PDB file of C-alpha atoms in Angstrom:
ATOM      1  CA  MET A   1     -54.887  68.542  -7.638  1.00 40.00           C
ATOM      2  CA  SER A   2     -53.894  68.133  -4.287  1.00 50.00           C
ATOM      3  CA  ILE A   3     -51.685  65.383  -3.251  1.00 51.00           C
ATOM      4  CA  THR A   4     -54.684  63.284  -1.903  1.00 49.00           C
ATOM      5  CA  GLU A   5     -56.000  62.733  -4.879  1.00 49.00           C
ATOM      6  CA  THR A   6     -53.513  60.786  -6.661  1.00 57.00           C
ATOM      7  CA  SER A   7     -52.377  57.133  -6.562  1.00 77.00           C
ATOM      8  CA  LEU A   8     -50.176  57.110  -3.868  1.00 94.00           C
ATOM      9  CA  THR A   9     -52.026  56.385  -1.097  1.00 95.00           C
ATOM     10  CA  GLY A  10     -50.648  52.969  -0.165  1.00 96.00           C
ATOM     11  CA  LYS A  11     -47.484  52.823  -1.853  1.00 97.00           C
ATOM     12  CA  ASP A  12     -44.641  51.175  -0.631  1.00 98.00           C
ATOM     13  CA  LEU A  13     -41.109  53.157  -0.769  1.00 98.00           C
ATOM     14  CA  LEU A  14     -38.375  50.374  -1.151  1.00 98.00           C
ATOM     15  CA  THR A  15     -36.341  52.144  -3.796  1.00 98.00           C
ATOM     16  CA  LEU A  16     -36.923  55.336  -6.320  1.00 98.00           C
ATOM     17  CA  ALA A  17     -36.700  52.927  -8.722  1.00 98.00           C
ATOM     18  CA  ASP A  18     -40.423  51.815  -8.349  1.00 96.00           C
ATOM     19  CA  TRP A  19     -41.329  55.324  -7.986  1.00 98.00           C
ATOM     20  CA  LYS A  20     -42.408  57.420 -11.505  1.00 97.00           C
ATOM     21  CA  ALA A  21     -40.509  60.475 -12.023  1.00 98.00           C
ATOM     22  CA  ASP A  22     -44.070  62.637 -11.518  1.00 97.00           C
ATOM     23  CA  GLU A  23     -44.286  60.898  -8.638  1.00 97.00           C
ATOM     24  CA  ILE A  24     -41.209  61.783  -7.190  1.00 98.00           C
ATOM     25  CA  LYS A  25     -41.419  65.540  -8.105  1.00 97.00           C
ATOM     26  CA  GLN A  26     -45.095  65.956  -6.840  1.00 96.00           C
ATOM     27  CA  ILE A  27     -43.408  64.316  -3.442  1.00 98.00           C
ATOM     28  CA  LEU A  28     -40.547  67.077  -3.736  1.00 98.00           C
ATOM     29  CA  HIS A  29     -43.271  69.627  -4.310  1.00 97.00           C
ATOM     30  CA  TYR A  30     -45.587  69.018  -1.915  1.00 96.00           C
ATOM     31  CA  ALA A  31     -42.672  68.640   0.552  1.00 97.00           C
ATOM     32  CA  ILE A  32     -41.234  72.549  -0.433  1.00 97.00           C
ATOM     33  CA  GLN A  33     -45.300  73.628   0.319  1.00 96.00           C
ATOM     34  CA  LEU A  34     -45.478  71.916   3.730  1.00 96.00           C
ATOM     35  CA  LYS A  35     -41.945  73.747   5.198  1.00 96.00           C
ATOM     36  CA  LYS A  36     -43.463  76.959   4.078  1.00 94.00           C
ATOM     37  CA  GLU A  37     -46.580  76.726   6.145  1.00 91.00           C
ATOM     38  CA  LYS A  38     -46.171  77.768   9.427  1.00 75.00           C
ATOM     39  CA  GLN A  39     -48.865  75.666  10.995  1.00 80.00           C
ATOM     40  CA  PRO A  40     -49.106  72.200   9.867  1.00 80.00           C
ATOM     41  CA  LYS A  41     -52.213  70.503   8.899  1.00 88.00           C
ATOM     42  CA  GLN A  42     -53.419  67.685  11.072  1.00 94.00           C
ATOM     43  CA  LEU A  43     -53.425  65.150   7.980  1.00 95.00           C
ATOM     44  CA  LEU A  44     -52.682  62.439   9.934  1.00 97.00           C
ATOM     45  CA  ALA A  45     -55.097  62.592  12.855  1.00 97.00           C
ATOM     46  CA  GLY A  46     -55.651  59.059  14.519  1.00 97.00           C
ATOM     47  CA  LYS A  47     -52.984  57.796  12.558  1.00 98.00           C
ATOM     48  CA  THR A  48     -49.720  55.740  13.439  1.00 98.00           C
ATOM     49  CA  LEU A  49     -46.421  55.064  12.089  1.00 98.00           C
ATOM     50  CA  GLY A  50     -44.231  51.747  13.314  1.00 98.00           C
ATOM     51  CA  MET A  51     -40.685  52.459  12.999  1.00 97.00           C
ATOM     52  CA  ILE A  52     -38.675  49.337  13.226  1.00 96.00           C
ATOM     53  CA  PHE A  53     -34.672  49.820  14.169  1.00 95.00           C
ATOM     54  CA  GLU A  54     -31.949  47.264  13.689  1.00 92.00           C
ATOM     55  CA  LYS A  55     -29.991  50.179  12.616  1.00 90.00           C
ATOM     56  CA  SER A  56     -29.600  53.158  14.919  1.00 85.00           C
ATOM     57  CA  SER A  57     -30.150  56.411  13.747  1.00 91.00           C
ATOM     58  CA  THR A  58     -30.344  60.334  14.474  1.00 94.00           C
ATOM     59  CA  ARG A  59     -32.179  61.969  11.388  1.00 95.00           C
ATOM     60  CA  THR A  60     -34.635  59.092  10.378  1.00 96.00           C
ATOM     61  CA  ARG A  61     -35.680  58.607  13.746  1.00 96.00           C
ATOM     62  CA  VAL A  62     -36.091  62.395  15.042  1.00 97.00           C
ATOM     63  CA  SER A  63     -37.631  63.324  11.384  1.00 98.00           C
ATOM     64  CA  PHE A  64     -40.351  61.010  11.191  1.00 98.00           C
ATOM     65  CA  GLU A  65     -41.463  60.792  14.721  1.00 98.00           C
ATOM     66  CA  VAL A  66     -41.372  64.673  14.865  1.00 97.00           C
ATOM     67  CA  GLY A  67     -43.053  64.702  11.226  1.00 97.00           C
ATOM     68  CA  MET A  68     -46.109  62.225  12.433  1.00 98.00           C
ATOM     69  CA  LEU A  69     -46.113  64.876  15.743  1.00 97.00           C
ATOM     70  CA  GLN A  70     -46.457  67.893  13.123  1.00 96.00           C
ATOM     71  CA  LEU A  71     -49.172  65.637  11.260  1.00 97.00           C
ATOM     72  CA  GLY A  72     -51.243  64.844  14.029  1.00 97.00           C
ATOM     73  CA  GLY A  73     -50.659  61.592  14.191  1.00 98.00           C
ATOM     74  CA  HIS A  74     -48.250  59.106  16.104  1.00 98.00           C
ATOM     75  CA  ALA A  75     -44.926  57.356  16.038  1.00 98.00           C
ATOM     76  CA  LEU A  76     -43.867  53.977  17.564  1.00 97.00           C
ATOM     77  CA  HIS A  77     -40.508  53.038  18.252  1.00 95.00           C
ATOM     78  CA  LEU A  78     -39.367  49.508  17.840  1.00 93.00           C
ATOM     79  CA  SER A  79     -36.312  48.286  18.104  1.00 87.00           C
ATOM     80  CA  SER A  80     -35.328  45.071  17.339  1.00 78.00           C
ATOM     81  CA  ARG A  81     -34.963  44.062  20.849  1.00 80.00           C
ATOM     82  CA  ASP A  82     -38.382  45.177  21.252  1.00 80.00           C
ATOM     83  CA  ILE A  83     -40.247  42.967  18.756  1.00 85.00           C
ATOM     84  CA  GLN A  84     -40.074  39.420  18.327  1.00 82.00           C
ATOM     85  CA  MET A  85     -38.826  39.911  14.722  1.00 80.00           C
ATOM     86  CA  GLY A  86     -35.422  39.911  16.174  1.00 60.00           C
ATOM     87  CA  ARG A  87     -36.012  36.569  18.386  1.00 73.00           C
ATOM     88  CA  GLY A  88     -36.773  34.645  15.267  1.00 82.00           C
ATOM     89  CA  GLU A  89     -40.746  35.658  14.658  1.00 91.00           C
ATOM     90  CA  SER A  90     -40.772  35.541  10.912  1.00 93.00           C
ATOM     91  CA  ILE A  91     -40.719  38.549   8.911  1.00 94.00           C
ATOM     92  CA  ALA A  92     -43.763  37.371   7.050  1.00 96.00           C
ATOM     93  CA  ASP A  93     -45.954  37.274  10.482  1.00 95.00           C
ATOM     94  CA  THR A  94     -44.838  40.187  11.980  1.00 95.00           C
ATOM     95  CA  ALA A  95     -46.303  42.140   8.763  1.00 96.00           C
ATOM     96  CA  LYS A  96     -49.410  40.141   9.054  1.00 97.00           C
ATOM     97  CA  VAL A  97     -49.480  41.145  12.814  1.00 97.00           C
ATOM     98  CA  LEU A  98     -48.338  45.111  12.294  1.00 97.00           C
ATOM     99  CA  SER A  99     -50.834  45.610   9.759  1.00 98.00           C
ATOM    100  CA  ARG A 100     -53.725  45.409  12.291  1.00 98.00           C
ATOM    101  CA  TYR A 101     -52.176  47.886  14.308  1.00 98.00           C
ATOM    102  CA  LEU A 102     -50.726  50.079  12.390  1.00 98.00           C
ATOM    103  CA  ASP A 103     -51.420  52.464   9.084  1.00 98.00           C
ATOM    104  CA  ALA A 104     -47.733  52.239   7.930  1.00 98.00           C
ATOM    105  CA  ILE A 105     -44.134  50.842   8.876  1.00 98.00           C
ATOM    106  CA  MET A 106     -40.558  52.822   8.378  1.00 98.00           C
ATOM    107  CA  ILE A 107     -38.067  50.289   8.620  1.00 97.00           C
ATOM    108  CA  ARG A 108     -33.674  50.984   9.042  1.00 96.00           C
ATOM    109  CA  THR A 109     -32.445  47.501   8.298  1.00 95.00           C
ATOM    110  CA  PHE A 110     -29.317  45.593   7.136  1.00 94.00           C
ATOM    111  CA  ASP A 111     -30.441  42.968   4.158  1.00 96.00           C
ATOM    112  CA  HIS A 112     -32.868  45.183   1.238  1.00 97.00           C
ATOM    113  CA  GLU A 113     -34.230  41.735   1.667  1.00 97.00           C
ATOM    114  CA  ILE A 114     -36.164  42.163   4.355  1.00 96.00           C
ATOM    115  CA  VAL A 115     -37.837  45.178   3.346  1.00 98.00           C
ATOM    116  CA  GLU A 116     -39.032  43.278   0.684  1.00 98.00           C
ATOM    117  CA  GLU A 117     -40.244  40.394   2.501  1.00 97.00           C
ATOM    118  CA  LEU A 118     -42.032  42.956   4.827  1.00 97.00           C
ATOM    119  CA  ALA A 119     -43.629  44.930   1.981  1.00 98.00           C
ATOM    120  CA  LEU A 120     -44.987  41.593   0.065  1.00 98.00           C
ATOM    121  CA  HIS A 121     -46.785  40.363   3.535  1.00 98.00           C
ATOM    122  CA  ALA A 122     -48.052  44.047   4.997  1.00 98.00           C
ATOM    123  CA  ASP A 123     -51.659  45.302   3.870  1.00 98.00           C
ATOM    124  CA  ILE A 124     -50.246  48.890   4.907  1.00 98.00           C
ATOM    125  CA  PRO A 125     -47.528  50.908   3.378  1.00 98.00           C
ATOM    126  CA  VAL A 126     -43.846  50.264   4.027  1.00 98.00           C
ATOM    127  CA  ILE A 127     -40.988  52.511   3.747  1.00 98.00           C
ATOM    128  CA  ASN A 128     -37.569  51.795   3.573  1.00 98.00           C
ATOM    129  CA  GLY A 129     -35.683  54.036   5.903  1.00 98.00           C
ATOM    130  CA  LEU A 130     -32.111  52.919   4.826  1.00 97.00           C
ATOM    131  CA  THR A 131     -30.680  49.258   3.807  1.00 97.00           C
ATOM    132  CA  ASP A 132     -27.302  48.187   2.882  1.00 95.00           C
ATOM    133  CA  ASP A 133     -28.335  48.909  -0.984  1.00 97.00           C
ATOM    134  CA  TYR A 134     -30.812  51.684  -0.448  1.00 98.00           C
ATOM    135  CA  HIS A 135     -31.584  55.209   1.181  1.00 98.00           C
ATOM    136  CA  PRO A 136     -34.166  56.553  -1.059  1.00 98.00           C
ATOM    137  CA  CYS A 137     -35.716  59.014   1.960  1.00 98.00           C
ATOM    138  CA  GLN A 138     -32.388  60.859   2.125  1.00 98.00           C
ATOM    139  CA  VAL A 139     -32.300  60.988  -1.608  1.00 98.00           C
ATOM    140  CA  LEU A 140     -35.726  62.559  -1.930  1.00 98.00           C
ATOM    141  CA  ALA A 141     -34.500  65.502   0.946  1.00 98.00           C
ATOM    142  CA  ASP A 142     -31.323  65.831  -1.179  1.00 98.00           C
ATOM    143  CA  LEU A 143     -33.354  66.408  -4.385  1.00 98.00           C
ATOM    144  CA  MET A 144     -35.543  68.518  -2.399  1.00 98.00           C
ATOM    145  CA  THR A 145     -32.204  70.651  -1.378  1.00 98.00           C
ATOM    146  CA  ILE A 146     -31.316  70.922  -4.953  1.00 98.00           C
ATOM    147  CA  LEU A 147     -34.302  71.947  -6.128  1.00 98.00           C
ATOM    148  CA  GLU A 148     -34.459  74.841  -3.452  1.00 98.00           C
ATOM    149  CA  TYR A 149     -30.890  75.627  -4.261  1.00 98.00           C
ATOM    150  CA  LYS A 150     -30.798  75.294  -8.264  1.00 98.00           C
ATOM    151  CA  SER A 151     -34.318  75.923  -9.204  1.00 97.00           C
ATOM    152  CA  SER A 152     -34.190  72.709 -11.658  1.00 97.00           C
ATOM    153  CA  PHE A 153     -32.317  69.211 -12.377  1.00 98.00           C
ATOM    154  CA  ALA A 154     -32.226  69.639 -16.093  1.00 97.00           C
ATOM    155  CA  GLY A 155     -28.559  70.610 -17.329  1.00 97.00           C
ATOM    156  CA  LYS A 156     -27.229  70.678 -13.143  1.00 98.00           C
ATOM    157  CA  LYS A 157     -24.539  67.978 -12.765  1.00 98.00           C
ATOM    158  CA  LEU A 158     -24.388  66.308  -9.141  1.00 99.00           C
ATOM    159  CA  THR A 159     -20.800  64.518  -8.363  1.00 99.00           C
ATOM    160  CA  TYR A 160     -20.832  61.880  -5.578  1.00 98.00           C
ATOM    161  CA  ILE A 161     -17.180  60.918  -4.416  1.00 98.00           C
ATOM    162  CA  GLY A 162     -16.622  58.358  -2.374  1.00 97.00           C
ATOM    163  CA  ASP A 163     -17.632  54.718  -1.416  1.00 97.00           C
ATOM    164  CA  GLY A 164     -20.176  53.140  -3.509  1.00 97.00           C
ATOM    165  CA  ASN A 165     -22.396  52.383  -1.164  1.00 97.00           C
ATOM    166  CA  ASN A 166     -26.452  52.681  -0.178  1.00 97.00           C
ATOM    167  CA  MET A 167     -26.283  56.452  -1.024  1.00 98.00           C
ATOM    168  CA  ALA A 168     -24.369  56.148  -4.351  1.00 98.00           C
ATOM    169  CA  HIS A 169     -26.784  53.379  -5.110  1.00 98.00           C
ATOM    170  CA  SER A 170     -29.643  55.993  -4.698  1.00 98.00           C
ATOM    171  CA  LEU A 171     -28.488  58.582  -5.686  1.00 98.00           C
ATOM    172  CA  MET A 172     -27.528  57.239  -9.602  1.00 98.00           C
ATOM    173  CA  ILE A 173     -31.493  56.129  -9.230  1.00 98.00           C
ATOM    174  CA  GLY A 174     -33.130  59.378  -8.124  1.00 98.00           C
ATOM    175  CA  SER A 175     -31.129  61.659 -10.813  1.00 98.00           C
ATOM    176  CA  ALA A 176     -32.003  59.002 -12.978  1.00 98.00           C
ATOM    177  CA  LYS A 177     -35.521  59.783 -12.338  1.00 98.00           C
ATOM    178  CA  VAL A 178     -35.599  63.444 -12.412  1.00 98.00           C
ATOM    179  CA  GLY A 179     -33.044  64.191 -15.208  1.00 98.00           C
ATOM    180  CA  LEU A 180     -29.909  65.164 -12.942  1.00 98.00           C
ATOM    181  CA  ASP A 181     -26.879  64.171 -14.192  1.00 98.00           C
ATOM    182  CA  CYS A 182     -24.810  62.014 -12.333  1.00 98.00           C
ATOM    183  CA  THR A 183     -21.175  60.918 -11.721  1.00 98.00           C
ATOM    184  CA  ILE A 184     -19.785  58.794  -8.714  1.00 98.00           C
ATOM    185  CA  VAL A 185     -16.276  58.843  -7.808  1.00 98.00           C
ATOM    186  CA  ALA A 186     -14.883  55.602  -6.125  1.00 98.00           C
ATOM    187  CA  PRO A 187     -11.692  53.960  -5.786  1.00 97.00           C
ATOM    188  CA  LYS A 188     -11.674  50.888  -7.871  1.00 94.00           C
ATOM    189  CA  ASN A 189     -12.292  48.483  -5.357  1.00 94.00           C
ATOM    190  CA  TYR A 190     -15.430  50.370  -3.906  1.00 97.00           C
ATOM    191  CA  LYS A 191     -17.572  51.113  -6.540  1.00 98.00           C
ATOM    192  CA  PRO A 192     -21.222  50.702  -6.873  1.00 98.00           C
ATOM    193  CA  LYS A 193     -22.903  47.629  -7.897  1.00 98.00           C
ATOM    194  CA  ALA A 194     -22.505  46.852 -11.471  1.00 98.00           C
ATOM    195  CA  GLU A 195     -26.344  45.872 -11.826  1.00 98.00           C
ATOM    196  CA  ILE A 196     -27.547  48.966  -9.697  1.00 98.00           C
ATOM    197  CA  VAL A 197     -25.549  51.065 -12.015  1.00 98.00           C
ATOM    198  CA  SER A 198     -26.961  49.390 -15.315  1.00 98.00           C
ATOM    199  CA  LYS A 199     -30.466  49.999 -13.546  1.00 98.00           C
ATOM    200  CA  ALA A 200     -30.069  53.676 -12.967  1.00 98.00           C
ATOM    201  CA  GLN A 201     -28.346  53.796 -16.640  1.00 98.00           C
ATOM    202  CA  GLU A 202     -31.525  52.250 -18.283  1.00 98.00           C
ATOM    203  CA  ILE A 203     -33.749  54.294 -16.303  1.00 98.00           C
ATOM    204  CA  ALA A 204     -31.643  57.602 -17.476  1.00 98.00           C
ATOM    205  CA  LYS A 205     -32.613  56.938 -20.789  1.00 98.00           C
ATOM    206  CA  GLU A 206     -36.138  58.129 -20.226  1.00 97.00           C
ATOM    207  CA  SER A 207     -35.030  61.403 -18.830  1.00 97.00           C
ATOM    208  CA  GLY A 208     -31.854  62.028 -20.625  1.00 98.00           C
ATOM    209  CA  ALA A 209     -29.764  62.227 -17.681  1.00 98.00           C
ATOM    210  CA  LYS A 210     -25.783  60.752 -17.643  1.00 98.00           C
ATOM    211  CA  ILE A 211     -25.302  58.384 -15.207  1.00 98.00           C
ATOM    212  CA  LEU A 212     -21.109  58.028 -15.076  1.00 98.00           C
ATOM    213  CA  VAL A 213     -18.983  55.648 -13.010  1.00 98.00           C
ATOM    214  CA  THR A 214     -15.314  56.542 -12.687  1.00 98.00           C
ATOM    215  CA  ASN A 215     -12.117  56.373 -10.065  1.00 98.00           C
ATOM    216  CA  ASP A 216     -10.908  59.254 -11.527  1.00 98.00           C
ATOM    217  CA  LEU A 217     -11.287  62.528  -8.986  1.00 98.00           C
ATOM    218  CA  LYS A 218     -10.525  65.433 -11.512  1.00 97.00           C
ATOM    219  CA  GLU A 219     -12.574  63.812 -14.375  1.00 97.00           C
ATOM    220  CA  GLY A 220     -15.961  63.342 -12.238  1.00 98.00           C
ATOM    221  CA  ILE A 221     -15.679  67.172 -10.206  1.00 98.00           C
ATOM    222  CA  GLN A 222     -15.563  68.691 -13.672  1.00 98.00           C
ATOM    223  CA  HIS A 223     -17.853  71.317 -13.727  1.00 98.00           C
ATOM    224  CA  ALA A 224     -20.031  70.313 -10.785  1.00 98.00           C
ATOM    225  CA  ASP A 225     -22.822  72.024  -9.936  1.00 98.00           C
ATOM    226  CA  ILE A 226     -23.603  69.743  -6.606  1.00 99.00           C
ATOM    227  CA  VAL A 227     -20.692  67.957  -4.731  1.00 99.00           C
ATOM    228  CA  TYR A 228     -21.520  65.434  -2.631  1.00 98.00           C
ATOM    229  CA  THR A 229     -19.749  62.913   0.045  1.00 98.00           C
ATOM    230  CA  ASP A 230     -20.286  60.246   2.455  1.00 97.00           C
ATOM    231  CA  VAL A 231     -18.359  58.620   4.942  1.00 96.00           C
ATOM    232  CA  TRP A 232     -15.861  56.247   4.208  1.00 94.00           C
ATOM    233  CA  ALA A 233     -16.901  53.157   6.427  1.00 86.00           C
ATOM    234  CA  SER A 234     -20.706  53.025   6.973  1.00 79.00           C
ATOM    235  CA  MET A 235     -22.517  51.409   9.954  1.00 70.00           C
ATOM    236  CA  GLY A 236     -21.609  48.046   9.632  1.00 70.00           C
ATOM    237  CA  TRP A 237     -18.353  48.537   7.896  1.00 69.00           C
ATOM    238  CA  GLU A 238     -16.270  49.969  10.905  1.00 79.00           C
ATOM    239  CA  ASP A 239     -14.211  46.930  11.001  1.00 83.00           C
ATOM    240  CA  GLU A 240     -12.621  47.940   7.868  1.00 87.00           C
ATOM    241  CA  THR A 241     -12.447  51.415   8.848  1.00 87.00           C
ATOM    242  CA  ASN A 242      -8.372  51.349   8.605  1.00 92.00           C
ATOM    243  CA  GLU A 243      -8.579  49.537   5.105  1.00 94.00           C
ATOM    244  CA  ARG A 244     -11.107  51.982   3.690  1.00 94.00           C
ATOM    245  CA  LEU A 245      -8.822  55.502   4.925  1.00 94.00           C
ATOM    246  CA  GLU A 246      -6.025  53.966   3.392  1.00 95.00           C
ATOM    247  CA  ALA A 247      -8.201  53.366  -0.198  1.00 96.00           C
ATOM    248  CA  PHE A 248      -9.740  56.842   0.090  1.00 97.00           C
ATOM    249  CA  LYS A 249      -6.947  58.869   1.121  1.00 96.00           C
ATOM    250  CA  ASP A 250      -7.103  60.364  -2.158  1.00 97.00           C
ATOM    251  CA  TYR A 251     -10.656  61.231  -2.717  1.00 98.00           C
ATOM    252  CA  GLN A 252     -10.748  63.648   0.484  1.00 98.00           C
ATOM    253  CA  VAL A 253     -13.501  66.858  -0.615  1.00 98.00           C
ATOM    254  CA  ASN A 254     -10.957  70.113   0.196  1.00 98.00           C
ATOM    255  CA  ILE A 255      -9.999  73.092  -1.510  1.00 98.00           C
ATOM    256  CA  GLU A 256      -7.625  71.118  -4.222  1.00 98.00           C
ATOM    257  CA  SER A 257      -9.931  68.600  -4.928  1.00 97.00           C
ATOM    258  CA  LEU A 258     -12.699  70.834  -5.744  1.00 98.00           C
ATOM    259  CA  ALA A 259     -10.680  73.106  -8.301  1.00 96.00           C
ATOM    260  CA  GLY A 260     -12.896  71.554 -11.010  1.00 97.00           C
ATOM    261  CA  ALA A 261     -16.505  72.498  -9.888  1.00 98.00           C
ATOM    262  CA  ASN A 262     -18.369  75.210 -10.964  1.00 98.00           C
ATOM    263  CA  PRO A 263     -17.772  78.252  -8.513  1.00 98.00           C
ATOM    264  CA  ASP A 264     -21.635  78.152  -7.424  1.00 98.00           C
ATOM    265  CA  TYR A 265     -21.208  74.781  -6.357  1.00 98.00           C
ATOM    266  CA  ILE A 266     -23.066  73.513  -3.201  1.00 98.00           C
ATOM    267  CA  PHE A 267     -21.360  70.509  -0.851  1.00 98.00           C
ATOM    268  CA  MET A 268     -24.147  67.802   0.524  1.00 99.00           C
ATOM    269  CA  HIS A 269     -23.417  65.314   2.796  1.00 98.00           C
ATOM    270  CA  CYS A 270     -25.981  62.687   4.716  1.00 97.00           C
ATOM    271  CA  LEU A 271     -24.403  63.284   7.683  1.00 97.00           C
ATOM    272  CA  PRO A 272     -22.862  62.200  10.222  1.00 96.00           C
ATOM    273  CA  ALA A 273     -19.829  63.734   8.939  1.00 97.00           C
ATOM    274  CA  HIS A 274     -15.833  62.998   9.697  1.00 96.00           C
ATOM    275  CA  ARG A 275     -14.400  66.025   9.895  1.00 97.00           C
ATOM    276  CA  GLY A 276     -10.764  65.286   8.676  1.00 97.00           C
ATOM    277  CA  GLU A 277     -11.379  62.222   6.800  1.00 96.00           C
ATOM    278  CA  GLU A 278     -13.630  62.549   3.650  1.00 98.00           C
ATOM    279  CA  VAL A 279     -14.180  66.392   4.166  1.00 98.00           C
ATOM    280  CA  THR A 280     -12.035  69.028   5.586  1.00 98.00           C
ATOM    281  CA  GLY A 281     -13.794  71.634   8.442  1.00 98.00           C
ATOM    282  CA  GLU A 282     -13.560  74.553   5.590  1.00 98.00           C
ATOM    283  CA  ILE A 283     -15.622  72.889   3.390  1.00 98.00           C
ATOM    284  CA  ILE A 284     -18.554  71.351   5.361  1.00 98.00           C
ATOM    285  CA  ASP A 285     -18.355  74.286   7.531  1.00 98.00           C
ATOM    286  CA  GLY A 286     -17.760  76.932   4.606  1.00 98.00           C
ATOM    287  CA  PRO A 287     -20.187  79.006   2.495  1.00 98.00           C
ATOM    288  CA  HIS A 288     -20.612  76.385  -0.328  1.00 98.00           C
ATOM    289  CA  SER A 289     -22.097  73.800   2.314  1.00 98.00           C
ATOM    290  CA  VAL A 290     -26.060  73.496   2.500  1.00 98.00           C
ATOM    291  CA  VAL A 291     -25.780  70.038   4.461  1.00 98.00           C
ATOM    292  CA  PHE A 292     -27.678  71.622   8.007  1.00 98.00           C
ATOM    293  CA  GLU A 293     -30.968  72.750   5.557  1.00 98.00           C
ATOM    294  CA  GLU A 294     -30.628  69.365   3.343  1.00 98.00           C
ATOM    295  CA  ALA A 295     -31.068  67.818   7.002  1.00 98.00           C
ATOM    296  CA  GLU A 296     -33.800  69.817   7.675  1.00 98.00           C
ATOM    297  CA  ASN A 297     -35.549  68.891   4.723  1.00 98.00           C
ATOM    298  CA  ARG A 298     -35.286  64.836   6.147  1.00 98.00           C
ATOM    299  CA  LEU A 299     -38.437  66.510   8.381  1.00 98.00           C
ATOM    300  CA  HIS A 300     -40.473  68.204   5.507  1.00 97.00           C
ATOM    301  CA  VAL A 301     -39.987  65.382   2.815  1.00 98.00           C
ATOM    302  CA  GLN A 302     -40.873  62.457   5.030  1.00 97.00           C
ATOM    303  CA  LYS A 303     -44.345  64.293   6.171  1.00 97.00           C
ATOM    304  CA  ALA A 304     -44.665  64.938   2.338  1.00 97.00           C
ATOM    305  CA  LEU A 305     -44.308  61.134   2.041  1.00 98.00           C
ATOM    306  CA  LEU A 306     -46.241  60.158   5.341  1.00 98.00           C
ATOM    307  CA  ALA A 307     -49.181  62.573   3.821  1.00 97.00           C
ATOM    308  CA  SER A 308     -48.999  60.686   0.655  1.00 97.00           C
ATOM    309  CA  VAL A 309     -49.196  57.301   1.100  1.00 97.00           C
ATOM    310  CA  MET A 310     -51.053  57.069   4.558  1.00 95.00           C
TER     311      MET A 310
END
């Protein structure tokens, strides 16, 4: 069955919790297929994606824009300075107007409720490019990368070390969906939101995955197949940088902290990275690191996503 024959057409991606496990896996396999193709098919000829950016971006903007170009469509960059939503027009009115012009919307913003309201009033697919609570597109690329390097999710363990932020949230949800064990290691005051942990653990009952949260790095890293980290002060939290540097100083990914991981572990990071803070250069630039393959996979998985929902 081709991807165009599925029920994904017109579907929003607000969080991976809203998608079935089979739908997620289908996107991953389709992305791997698209990655292998030397000449991308013009699957979205004549289609336009509107990209709303209230948070700046490198990988999100470039991967969506290039992805649309390779699929024969067009991507329109809309910063908060370019559209009236940033000057007081309601989200509902913006959604209704853009639905008359575009074929899909990708938005990268702060409050997750903004994405939910946009999707509620839009007649076209809405894709969450990032909110303070979730980063589903990044995790699709992460899962694709894990599948490429580890062949399957069953019996594998992902350990995320750092802030209990949108990455931790989406990694738990995505792992729970596909049957990948996921341990979040975070300082006591920086754990992921309890309600999202509970949601992931509930989802995991169906797949058999184990979702755990701990502040014990040595315990959490044991037998990890995938080690993942993120910056300690994400966008919007820069004013807490000094406080966070102190709180996270014992959670750096380095040779010593990785002692308990499996010998063939892979290291992942959503980027941008701060070498010398959350990870040392010898790890992120070392033989176990797959961070640039992971970054490239943003392009392929987003092409698969766009072709599927549009």
